Amino acid sequence: MMSIVLSLTMALLIGMGILTCFLAKDRKRLTFGEFILRLSLALGVGIGTTSILLFVYLHFFPIKYYVATELSLTFTFIVLLLFIYRHKLFSVWTPYHSAKMNGTEKALAAFFLASLVFFVSSIVLYFPIEPHGKWDAWASWNSCARFIYGSGDALIDNYTRFWQTLGAQATYPWLYPLSTARVWIYNGGISQVVPFLLNTVFALATIGLAFGFLQLFRSRLAGWFAGLFLLGTPFFAFHITSQYADILLGYYFLASAVLFSWWLIEDGQRAGMLALVGVLATLAAWTKEEGMLFLLIIFALQAFYIGTARKLGLTNSPKVGKNLAILLGGALPGLLLLGYYRFFFINKTSTFISDIEGSLILIEKILDPTRYITIILAFIKEALFFTAANFTMVSAGVILILVYVLLVGLDKNRIHWRSPYCAPLLIFVSMYWGYFAAYVITPFPLQWHLDTSLNRFLLQIYPLSIVITICLAKPPEEIFTQRIFPPPSPPPSKAKEKQRKVKKKR
Amino acid sequence: MKIELLAQKIALFAIALVCLYATMLLTFNFIAARNQHTIDRISLFEMRIQRVKPFLGNETSIGYLFARSYQAAQARNFTLLPLGSRSAEQGEESGRGSLVNYSLRPLGIFLGLSKETRLMITDFLDHPPQAPAFIKLREWEYTLVHDFGGGLSLYKRKE
């Protein structure tokens, strides 16, 4: 168990180091919310980066020296950072003492902590029931991790001989299986707790991202509410135990979107932040194929935002070309890796793309209104009820969030197409339409495809939708700070009484 | 106005309480599920494969063909969810067989049925052989090496 903890700690340290390079411009002390936000970002960046490191390493070096290599690389990296950023490191990673909580915040924090305890207990209790997760986990993700770990030094040879001959799973990206295999290498043996643990870590980091971003850019109570909404979503917990890659993908979607919004809030001045968006978006594409769509959307949106803002003279940020270059710079290592993986390593297109029929059938599908009706109905049904999973319990999901918005109201100052707070909304809408279009042209039987994947697609963008909704709603403090009974007027002071008496005498 | 504000405050707290309640219900639901006494499929496969392992030698690529039905497993007091998977169904129908492509150290890589695989394990959990798959096995000149009983057999491709 200690080796598993060590492997995750190493990933976190690497992530923190990378984040320091990208965000070291800050000199101010962090608030608690921002500290949690950065820590959550570091986890995802670290785990993603180490998966890439292992992939590259296995091409050239024997597996038995991997742990020693990674430990020495991490040590060297941290020493270098301590030397380069010795004056900034403290401020980048130390939260200042936050202001005291009022009664309402204390109550919400208590609810949050209690929910967190129940949330973690529930998934830990469920783990022994299905230690290998659901079908896709054991037949695809975890078996790929077993393949990588079992092959060891013969990975490349085995890949072309065996794995490439498989169907759909041979084209899935490898962030999740490599991360699992990496921890197994540290552990010196296969432990089924690892994919479950990775899912748990990413789920908690997702909650951390939502909490931190909203505490930073909306309000402190909003952060607690976001955490509560995520914890109270049965489908979110259920998918940790199923050990699919959707929790990981949802994390990278949210991380890229909030960082992109943060960059816009800072008026597009922080190049490091934009480059980090590129890193995170490519890690999304390295997790699952839907991530490629996300990556394209991020690039398109970046050009759109800066292009329109410059045209209207609303920002003094650099030109579109320069920003695209920065984003591309951040994404470049990931893009090179993805290109190598797709075109040289697996040398195979995804089953979705390769199975798409000829243009005539495709046009027939696009012009068929019944397909649209089927998809729209499925989207409405799933969007409202997918959060409840198969449990016969209250769905603390979409419906509750809608009630929340009705209660606090929308913040009209933030709802504008150019508002930096609306950037995640544009990403969300683009993803939603992207998924919709994918269903229209899907080469698989439509109903089967909707039944087996739509709820997972929605789960991927669910954390993002919570952050968007709460960010665009008014802060709940507006309600909680209002007094129902106005305080009684203070008794007149002695001096004032004297003045009154003097006036009376006159 | 005062009542409206009070209602808003109560409703917001109620939302937080519902979230807490949902996590509690989830915990109790999962506690109840523990009594189902399920066993995962991988463990079941691994348990059965232990008997075959001494016959595998140093072979690195071993085919593994299994059946979709689990009534037999249920008869052994295991509660298993029906697979109902598209790939498993299609695999059996097409005669390619389904696959469990995981590796056992030191490098026993289990794949689906293919012409290139020298050794093939069939695992049908007390079920009669799946006809299309066996036709393919014969067609590709696999011969029986050992029958372990209970639907578990080892085949070898003719050199």
XYZ file of C-alpha atoms in Angstrom:
665
model
C 0.000 0.000 0.000
C 2.883 2.360 0.793
C 4.241 1.931 -2.724
C 0.852 2.872 -4.170
C 0.777 6.009 -2.019
C 4.372 6.782 -3.058
C 3.512 6.518 -6.759
C 0.579 8.920 -6.381
C 2.676 11.299 -4.279
C 5.360 11.330 -6.978
C 2.712 12.144 -9.594
C 1.396 14.946 -7.392
C 4.892 16.383 -6.890
C 5.551 16.322 -10.639
C 2.194 18.019 -11.223
C 2.965 20.671 -8.624
C 6.337 21.250 -10.244
C 4.823 21.685 -13.703
C 2.172 24.020 -12.334
C 4.867 26.068 -10.634
C 6.538 26.600 -14.010
C 3.275 27.713 -15.610
C 1.812 29.785 -12.778
C 4.900 31.079 -10.991
C 4.081 34.662 -11.927
C 1.872 34.929 -8.850
C 3.404 36.732 -5.929
C 0.305 36.983 -3.821
C -0.569 34.415 -1.171
C -3.308 32.001 -2.118
C -6.752 31.785 -0.625
C -7.871 28.368 0.590
C -10.100 27.959 -2.491
C -7.278 28.757 -4.907
C -4.941 26.401 -3.041
C -7.447 23.533 -3.454
C -7.914 24.493 -7.115
C -4.156 24.349 -7.758
C -3.711 21.118 -5.847
C -6.516 19.495 -7.854
C -4.971 20.733 -11.094
C -1.562 19.388 -10.040
C -2.974 15.908 -9.459
C -4.384 15.610 -12.970
C -1.344 17.155 -14.618
C 0.977 14.884 -12.623
C -0.854 11.633 -13.312
C -1.266 12.523 -16.995
C 2.385 13.485 -17.401
C 3.694 10.354 -15.702
C 1.546 8.211 -18.008
C 3.266 9.857 -20.970
C 6.647 9.410 -19.288
C 6.019 5.675 -18.866
C 4.866 5.320 -22.473
C 8.024 6.951 -23.795
C 10.229 5.099 -21.299
C 8.928 1.656 -22.298
C 10.013 2.336 -25.875
C 13.676 2.566 -24.909
C 14.445 1.211 -21.447
C 13.766 -1.909 -19.358
C 10.743 -1.786 -17.092
C 12.639 -2.856 -13.951
C 14.470 0.474 -13.750
C 11.366 2.600 -14.224
C 10.714 3.428 -10.561
C 14.338 4.391 -9.946
C 14.338 6.527 -13.103
C 11.122 8.313 -12.184
C 12.219 8.932 -8.609
C 15.551 10.397 -9.697
C 13.900 12.504 -12.417
C 11.363 13.855 -9.918
C 14.101 14.611 -7.397
C 16.178 16.449 -10.010
C 13.127 18.368 -11.228
C 12.224 19.493 -7.716
C 15.779 20.532 -6.896
C 15.876 22.559 -10.124
C 12.567 24.212 -9.257
C 13.759 25.015 -5.754
C 16.764 26.704 -7.288
C 14.930 28.598 -10.064
C 11.778 29.575 -8.169
C 13.231 29.790 -4.641
C 11.580 33.171 -4.018
C 8.216 32.220 -5.470
C 7.633 28.613 -4.464
C 6.331 29.566 -1.045
C 3.736 31.941 -2.449
C 2.685 29.535 -5.221
C 1.813 26.732 -2.814
C 1.007 28.265 0.572
C -2.508 29.384 1.407
C -2.873 32.399 3.650
C -5.088 32.184 6.669
C -8.593 32.530 5.242
C -11.157 34.824 6.790
C -13.286 33.251 9.503
C -16.409 31.351 8.502
C -19.776 32.704 9.487
C -22.543 30.466 10.841
C -24.051 29.648 7.432
C -20.706 28.695 5.952
C -19.889 26.550 8.965
C -23.187 24.708 8.527
C -22.577 24.140 4.803
C -19.000 23.034 5.437
C -20.317 20.544 8.007
C -22.845 19.210 5.463
C -20.049 18.940 2.912
C -17.715 17.050 5.225
C -20.469 14.672 6.349
C -21.399 14.053 2.677
C -17.748 13.439 1.858
C -17.488 10.831 4.609
C -20.620 9.051 3.362
C -19.476 9.352 -0.261
C -16.069 7.781 0.394
C -17.575 5.133 2.688
C -20.118 4.121 0.069
C -17.577 3.582 -2.708
C -15.166 1.802 -0.383
C -17.982 -0.475 0.763
C -18.979 -1.238 -2.810
C -15.462 -1.996 -4.037
C -15.314 -5.639 -2.769
C -18.567 -6.406 -4.574
C -17.145 -5.652 -7.997
C -13.384 -5.234 -7.592
C -12.834 -5.414 -11.358
C -15.526 -2.868 -12.149
C -18.106 -3.129 -14.883
C -17.768 -4.649 -18.338
C -15.783 -1.915 -20.096
C -13.391 -1.727 -17.170
C -12.379 -5.364 -16.999
C -12.750 -6.152 -20.690
C -11.004 -3.052 -21.921
C -9.359 -0.487 -19.609
C -8.030 -2.810 -16.927
C -7.165 -5.575 -19.357
C -5.132 -3.047 -21.339
C -3.326 -2.118 -18.113
C -2.699 -5.823 -17.467
C -1.422 -6.133 -21.016
C 1.020 -3.234 -20.553
C 2.202 -4.462 -17.162
C 2.363 -8.111 -18.198
C 4.221 -7.349 -21.410
C 6.827 -5.217 -19.681
C 9.901 -4.950 -21.878
C 8.174 -6.738 -24.730
C 5.372 -4.172 -24.916
C 6.113 -2.838 -28.388
C 6.610 -6.300 -29.852
C 3.530 -7.696 -28.115
C 1.494 -4.736 -29.198
C 1.929 -5.381 -32.892
C 1.591 -9.137 -32.444
C -1.443 -9.268 -30.196
C -3.100 -6.107 -29.046
C -3.371 -4.519 -32.477
C -5.408 -7.477 -33.685
C -8.226 -6.624 -31.289
C -11.303 -4.603 -32.095
C -12.451 -1.332 -30.559
C -10.274 -1.405 -27.466
C -7.113 -1.464 -29.545
C -7.749 2.156 -30.529
C -8.494 3.607 -27.090
C -5.944 6.121 -25.813
C -3.698 4.937 -23.004
C -3.625 7.534 -20.215
C -5.771 5.465 -17.871
C -4.230 2.006 -18.550
C -0.708 3.450 -18.385
C -1.451 5.222 -15.107
C -2.775 1.956 -13.660
C 0.218 0.000 -14.953
C 2.595 2.650 -13.559
C 1.222 2.220 -10.041
C 1.443 -1.571 -10.443
C 5.098 -1.173 -11.412
C 5.665 0.780 -8.180
C 3.693 -1.858 -6.302
C 5.576 -4.750 -7.875
C 2.377 -6.601 -8.661
C -1.178 -6.267 -9.906
C -3.561 -4.849 -7.349
C -7.148 -4.363 -8.364
C -7.505 -1.506 -5.932
C -5.399 0.731 -8.225
C -7.919 1.577 -11.000
C -10.527 2.105 -8.301
C -8.151 4.371 -6.390
C -7.300 6.355 -9.530
C -10.994 6.919 -10.188
C -11.484 8.031 -6.581
C -8.547 10.432 -6.757
C -9.840 11.971 -9.994
C -13.366 12.249 -8.579
C -12.082 14.061 -5.489
C -9.877 16.276 -7.676
C -12.951 17.116 -9.774
C -14.777 18.179 -6.621
C -11.679 20.171 -5.636
C -11.640 21.953 -9.003
C -15.311 22.907 -8.778
C -14.990 23.993 -5.161
C -11.794 25.989 -5.691
C -12.848 27.745 -8.894
C -16.203 28.806 -7.491
C -14.726 29.962 -4.176
C -12.270 32.020 -6.164
C -14.585 33.468 -8.806
C -18.100 33.302 -7.361
C -18.346 33.077 -3.581
C -17.373 30.877 -0.671
C -20.854 29.429 -0.198
C -21.081 28.718 -3.938
C -17.959 26.540 -3.625
C -19.501 24.455 -0.848
C -22.724 24.059 -2.832
C -20.807 22.820 -5.893
C -19.057 20.213 -3.778
C -22.345 19.110 -2.257
C -23.997 18.758 -5.667
C -21.212 16.533 -6.936
C -21.058 14.418 -3.798
C -24.821 14.014 -3.809
C -24.921 12.615 -7.343
C -25.316 8.826 -7.175
C -24.221 8.306 -10.786
C -20.949 10.106 -10.066
C -20.173 7.735 -7.168
C -21.444 4.761 -9.128
C -18.989 5.455 -11.928
C -16.011 5.460 -9.596
C -16.862 1.875 -8.726
C -17.452 0.928 -12.359
C -13.815 1.967 -13.056
C -14.512 3.456 -16.496
C -12.480 6.349 -17.881
C -15.363 8.840 -17.854
C -14.554 10.286 -14.419
C -11.013 10.994 -15.617
C -12.234 12.561 -18.831
C -14.786 14.700 -16.965
C -11.935 15.921 -14.767
C -9.793 17.005 -17.747
C -12.781 18.717 -19.406
C -13.490 20.680 -16.247
C -9.833 21.485 -15.582
C -9.259 22.856 -19.103
C -12.510 24.824 -19.100
C -12.015 26.504 -15.728
C -8.418 27.340 -16.530
C -9.488 28.801 -19.877
C -12.096 30.904 -18.089
C -9.504 31.981 -15.507
C -7.163 33.039 -18.301
C -9.946 35.157 -19.845
C -10.835 36.663 -16.455
C -7.211 37.787 -16.180
C -7.714 39.517 -19.546
C -5.660 37.006 -21.489
C -2.417 38.305 -20.031
C -1.002 35.104 -18.561
C 0.595 33.012 -21.258
C 1.509 30.211 -18.847
C -2.121 29.674 -17.977
C -3.113 29.401 -21.637
C -0.291 26.952 -22.317
C -1.533 24.856 -19.403
C -4.994 24.800 -21.008
C -3.299 23.228 -24.026
C -1.587 20.630 -21.815
C -4.834 19.686 -20.081
C -6.866 19.540 -23.296
C -4.359 17.130 -24.853
C -4.455 15.023 -21.710
C -8.241 14.824 -22.238
C -7.598 13.545 -25.773
C -5.020 11.102 -24.331
C -7.721 9.747 -21.965
C -10.554 8.995 -24.374
C -11.478 9.652 -27.970
C -14.135 12.223 -27.052
C -11.211 14.321 -25.855
C -10.230 15.014 -29.471
C -13.524 16.847 -30.012
C -12.838 18.814 -26.835
C -9.361 19.748 -28.019
C -10.745 21.090 -31.308
C -13.392 23.093 -29.442
C -10.783 24.677 -27.150
C -8.728 25.816 -30.148
C -11.784 27.156 -31.983
C -13.068 28.960 -28.916
C -9.740 30.546 -28.177
C -9.588 32.003 -31.680
C -13.221 33.139 -31.425
C -12.821 34.869 -28.061
C -9.662 36.759 -28.769
C -10.690 37.496 -32.344
C -13.992 39.093 -31.366
C -12.598 40.826 -28.286
C -9.780 42.426 -30.281
C -12.145 43.474 -33.020
C -14.374 45.242 -30.541
C -11.411 46.739 -28.725
C -12.449 45.103 -25.466
C -9.141 43.707 -24.423
C -5.506 44.613 -24.650
C -4.506 40.983 -24.979
C -2.058 39.922 -27.686
C -3.168 38.952 -31.164
C -5.050 35.784 -32.042
C -2.024 34.323 -33.784
C 0.218 34.755 -30.776
C -2.348 33.243 -28.420
C -2.951 30.306 -30.723
C 0.804 29.753 -30.791
C 0.948 29.753 -26.981
C -1.966 27.303 -26.775
C -0.375 25.153 -29.443
C 2.937 25.326 -27.578
C 1.294 23.878 -24.478
C -0.529 21.274 -26.489
C 2.412 20.376 -28.731
C 4.023 17.582 -26.660
C 0.625 15.975 -26.231
C -0.253 16.423 -29.901
C 3.025 14.830 -30.986
C 2.361 11.923 -28.674
C -1.211 11.543 -29.934
C -0.033 11.736 -33.530
C 2.626 9.092 -32.934
C 0.172 6.878 -31.055
C -2.573 7.169 -33.660
C -0.584 7.048 -36.887
C 2.510 5.014 -36.041
C 1.957 3.007 -32.891
C -1.577 1.676 -33.326
C -1.821 2.716 -36.967
C -5.548 2.318 -36.808
C -8.471 4.744 -36.842
C -11.107 4.509 -34.147
C -13.977 2.118 -34.784
C -16.444 5.003 -34.801
C -14.603 6.729 -37.650
C -13.677 3.587 -39.586
C -17.210 2.167 -39.388
C -18.901 5.315 -40.702
C -20.680 4.423 -43.887
C -20.381 6.041 -47.308
C -21.609 9.555 -48.039
C -25.008 8.433 -49.420
C -25.990 6.553 -46.263
C -24.585 9.386 -44.192
C -26.752 11.963 -45.988
C -29.739 9.657 -45.559
C -29.088 9.581 -41.830
C -28.632 13.339 -41.603
C -31.936 13.932 -43.422
C -33.909 11.397 -41.391
C -36.129 13.341 -38.931
C -36.961 10.263 -36.849
C -33.323 9.993 -35.778
C -33.436 13.565 -34.465
C -36.642 12.905 -32.526
C -35.187 9.742 -30.989
C -32.004 11.563 -29.996
C -33.785 14.630 -28.602
C -36.120 12.489 -26.483
C -33.203 10.442 -25.182
C -31.230 13.605 -24.386
C -34.122 15.154 -22.456
C -34.809 11.980 -20.494
C -31.189 11.269 -19.677
C -30.304 14.890 -18.927
C -32.973 15.023 -16.244
C -32.595 11.597 -14.692
C -29.166 10.132 -15.459
C -27.698 11.452 -12.222
C -29.843 9.069 -10.160
C -28.187 6.057 -11.830
C -30.193 2.897 -11.261
C -30.762 3.604 -7.615
C -34.264 4.053 -6.330
C -33.359 7.190 -4.498
C -33.721 10.888 -4.845
C -31.768 12.311 -7.725
C -29.580 14.950 -6.180
C -28.503 16.105 -9.578
C -29.839 18.220 -12.389
C -33.234 18.874 -10.835
C -31.736 20.119 -7.569
C -29.369 22.414 -9.434
C -32.302 23.884 -11.324
C -34.084 24.512 -8.017
C -30.917 26.197 -6.724
C -30.842 28.551 -9.720
C -34.520 29.362 -9.279
C -33.869 30.292 -5.670
C -30.779 32.464 -6.060
C -31.489 33.776 -9.566
C -29.142 34.340 -12.479
C -26.445 36.995 -12.462
C -27.248 39.074 -15.531
C -23.877 40.835 -15.406
C -22.156 37.555 -16.149
C -24.474 36.242 -18.828
C -23.101 37.760 -21.949
C -21.504 36.012 -24.881
C -18.240 37.870 -24.309
C -18.147 37.305 -20.577
C -15.152 35.190 -19.480
C -17.517 33.356 -17.145
C -19.520 32.227 -20.163
C -16.515 30.552 -21.826
C -17.141 27.209 -20.069
C -20.781 27.489 -21.152
C -19.722 27.786 -24.792
C -17.457 24.763 -24.351
C -20.324 22.844 -22.760
C -22.792 23.744 -25.525
C -20.243 22.847 -28.224
C -19.582 19.478 -26.593
C -23.304 18.852 -26.261
C -23.857 19.538 -29.965
C -20.805 17.504 -30.849
C -22.239 14.481 -29.056
C -25.615 15.139 -30.682
C -24.032 15.164 -34.144
C -22.099 11.977 -33.345
C -25.378 10.202 -32.583
C -26.930 11.438 -35.820
C -24.182 9.876 -37.922
C -23.305 6.958 -35.678
C -22.461 3.764 -37.588
C -23.900 1.693 -34.713
C -27.606 0.966 -34.127
C -28.908 4.298 -32.817
C -31.027 3.092 -29.907
C -28.322 0.705 -28.727
C -25.721 3.456 -28.924
C -27.921 5.871 -26.973
C -28.772 3.263 -24.336
C -25.182 2.257 -23.728
C -23.321 5.551 -23.907
C -25.467 8.671 -23.525
C -25.484 8.697 -19.721
C -21.691 8.389 -19.700
C -21.313 11.217 -22.220
C -23.478 13.376 -19.997
C -21.424 12.382 -16.960
C -18.285 13.629 -18.716
C -19.715 17.152 -18.960
C -21.741 17.017 -15.749
C -19.101 18.540 -13.397
C -18.601 21.298 -15.976
C -22.352 21.971 -16.076
C -22.480 22.335 -12.272
C -19.634 24.850 -12.255
C -21.196 26.830 -15.116
C -24.612 26.983 -13.477
C -23.354 28.076 -10.070
C -20.875 30.522 -11.593
C -23.581 32.205 -13.659
C -26.057 32.285 -10.769
C -25.965 34.970 -8.096
C -23.949 34.161 -4.996
C -26.068 32.517 -2.294
C -24.624 35.050 0.160
C -27.081 37.585 -1.294
C -29.859 35.615 0.343
C -28.084 34.532 3.484
C -26.764 37.986 4.408
C -30.192 39.598 4.236
C -31.827 39.850 7.642
C -35.391 38.687 8.024
C -35.903 40.826 11.131
C -34.037 44.175 11.031
C -31.924 44.764 14.163
C -33.530 47.023 16.827
C -32.271 50.613 16.730
C -29.559 51.227 19.359
C -30.555 53.149 22.504
C -29.729 56.870 22.279
C -26.390 57.700 23.799
C -26.017 59.985 26.861
C -24.382 62.756 24.835
C -27.297 62.809 22.406
C -29.765 62.911 25.309
C -27.914 65.910 26.781
C -28.059 67.671 23.411
C -31.790 66.995 23.221
C -32.306 68.410 26.723
C -30.314 71.527 25.850
C -32.431 72.019 22.733
C -35.606 71.640 24.800
C -34.393 74.245 27.340
C -33.671 76.704 24.553
C -41.168 39.712 1.589
C -39.899 38.449 4.951
C -41.622 35.117 4.474
C -40.203 34.836 0.955
C -36.689 35.437 2.236
C -37.149 32.932 5.040
C -38.451 30.367 2.547
C -35.459 30.972 0.273
C -33.032 30.424 3.142
C -34.790 27.262 4.275
C -34.947 25.943 0.693
C -31.216 26.489 0.172
C -30.441 24.611 3.365
C -32.885 21.922 2.274
C -30.919 21.498 -0.971
C -27.733 20.959 1.036
C -29.578 18.492 3.256
C -30.921 16.561 0.252
C -27.363 16.193 -1.070
C -26.262 14.858 2.308
C -29.282 12.558 2.386
C -28.431 11.237 -1.106
C -24.895 10.284 -0.016
C -26.320 8.584 3.089
C -28.802 6.618 1.005
C -26.036 5.620 -1.369
C -23.997 4.294 1.537
C -26.917 2.274 2.908
C -27.671 1.006 -0.606
C -24.118 -0.218 -1.016
C -24.121 -1.764 2.470
C -27.247 -3.693 1.486
C -25.598 -4.753 -1.777
C -22.772 -6.391 0.157
C -25.116 -9.215 1.120
C -25.516 -10.183 -2.512
C -22.264 -12.126 -2.313
C -21.121 -11.566 -5.833
C -17.893 -12.746 -7.348
C -16.225 -10.996 -10.199
C -15.724 -12.661 -13.525
C -11.985 -12.140 -13.709
C -11.489 -13.983 -10.416
C -13.694 -16.767 -11.701
C -11.658 -17.042 -14.895
C -8.398 -16.902 -12.995
C -9.581 -19.565 -10.571
C -10.428 -21.905 -13.416
C -7.322 -21.138 -15.427
C -5.086 -22.203 -12.534
C -5.776 -25.799 -13.567
C -4.635 -25.139 -17.127
C -1.500 -23.127 -16.325
C 0.846 -26.121 -15.852
C 0.050 -27.161 -19.441
C 0.869 -23.787 -20.969
C 4.650 -23.900 -20.658
C 6.401 -20.770 -21.853
C 3.829 -19.932 -24.479
C 3.284 -16.181 -24.649
C 0.138 -16.053 -26.707
C -2.799 -18.142 -25.651
C -6.266 -17.902 -27.068
C -9.113 -17.893 -24.621
C -12.656 -18.623 -25.629
C -15.456 -18.359 -23.118
C -19.209 -18.658 -23.088
C -21.658 -15.951 -22.290
C -24.002 -18.023 -20.167
C -23.493 -18.055 -16.452
C -26.296 -20.237 -15.194
C -23.670 -22.778 -14.273
C -21.861 -20.215 -12.190
C -25.056 -19.267 -10.455
C -25.626 -22.912 -9.602
C -22.395 -22.713 -7.660
C -23.884 -20.083 -5.381
C -22.227 -17.256 -7.240
C -24.485 -14.387 -8.134
C -23.236 -13.055 -11.406
C -24.797 -10.416 -13.516
C -25.664 -11.603 -16.999
C -23.124 -10.260 -19.423
C -25.573 -9.290 -22.149
C -22.760 -7.626 -23.973
C -22.852 -6.871 -27.615
C -19.313 -8.032 -28.180
C -19.882 -11.322 -26.406
C -23.071 -12.038 -28.319
C -21.642 -11.072 -31.655
C -18.507 -13.000 -30.918
C -20.403 -16.180 -30.343
C -22.679 -15.679 -33.303
C -19.836 -15.019 -35.686
C -17.865 -17.934 -34.338
C -14.911 -15.755 -33.481
C -15.489 -16.256 -29.819
C -15.284 -13.697 -27.119
C -12.082 -12.629 -25.571
C -10.533 -11.965 -22.286
C -7.420 -10.189 -23.242
C -5.556 -9.865 -20.034
C -2.118 -11.007 -19.254
C -0.941 -13.273 -16.491
C 2.624 -12.977 -15.390
C 5.053 -13.947 -16.758
C 3.518 -12.920 -20.016
C 0.652 -15.220 -20.721
C -1.396 -13.054 -22.977
C -4.908 -14.249 -23.437
C -6.546 -13.330 -26.668
C -9.594 -14.223 -28.663
C -9.655 -16.917 -31.244
C -7.316 -16.272 -34.118
C -5.469 -18.352 -36.661
C -2.090 -17.321 -35.351
C -2.608 -18.505 -31.789
C -0.966 -21.868 -31.114
C -2.753 -22.735 -27.890
C -6.420 -22.186 -27.188
C -8.333 -22.524 -23.939
C -12.063 -23.018 -24.170
C -13.985 -22.182 -21.040
C -17.712 -22.803 -21.150
C -18.497 -23.186 -17.464
C -20.250 -26.554 -17.586
C -22.021 -25.607 -20.764
C -22.123 -27.567 -23.991
C -19.575 -26.387 -26.539
C -20.660 -23.397 -28.553
C -21.115 -24.818 -31.996
C -19.928 -21.982 -34.279
C -16.756 -21.529 -32.290
C -15.952 -25.214 -32.425
C -16.542 -25.363 -36.153
C -13.948 -22.622 -36.482
C -11.566 -24.500 -34.180
C -11.807 -27.609 -36.343
C -11.515 -25.568 -39.510
C -8.271 -24.041 -38.224
C -7.017 -27.487 -37.294
C -6.963 -27.259 -33.545
C -6.824 -30.584 -31.746
C -7.760 -31.345 -28.168
C -4.777 -31.579 -25.804
C -6.547 -31.978 -22.502
C -10.146 -31.904 -21.282
C -10.273 -30.608 -17.716
C -14.001 -31.176 -17.432
C -16.693 -28.610 -16.731
C -16.353 -27.065 -20.180
C -12.669 -26.273 -19.729
C -10.367 -27.642 -22.434
C -6.992 -26.948 -23.959
C -6.514 -27.080 -27.729
C -3.364 -26.930 -29.800
C -3.031 -25.870 -33.415
C -1.518 -28.358 -35.798
C 2.103 -27.419 -36.508
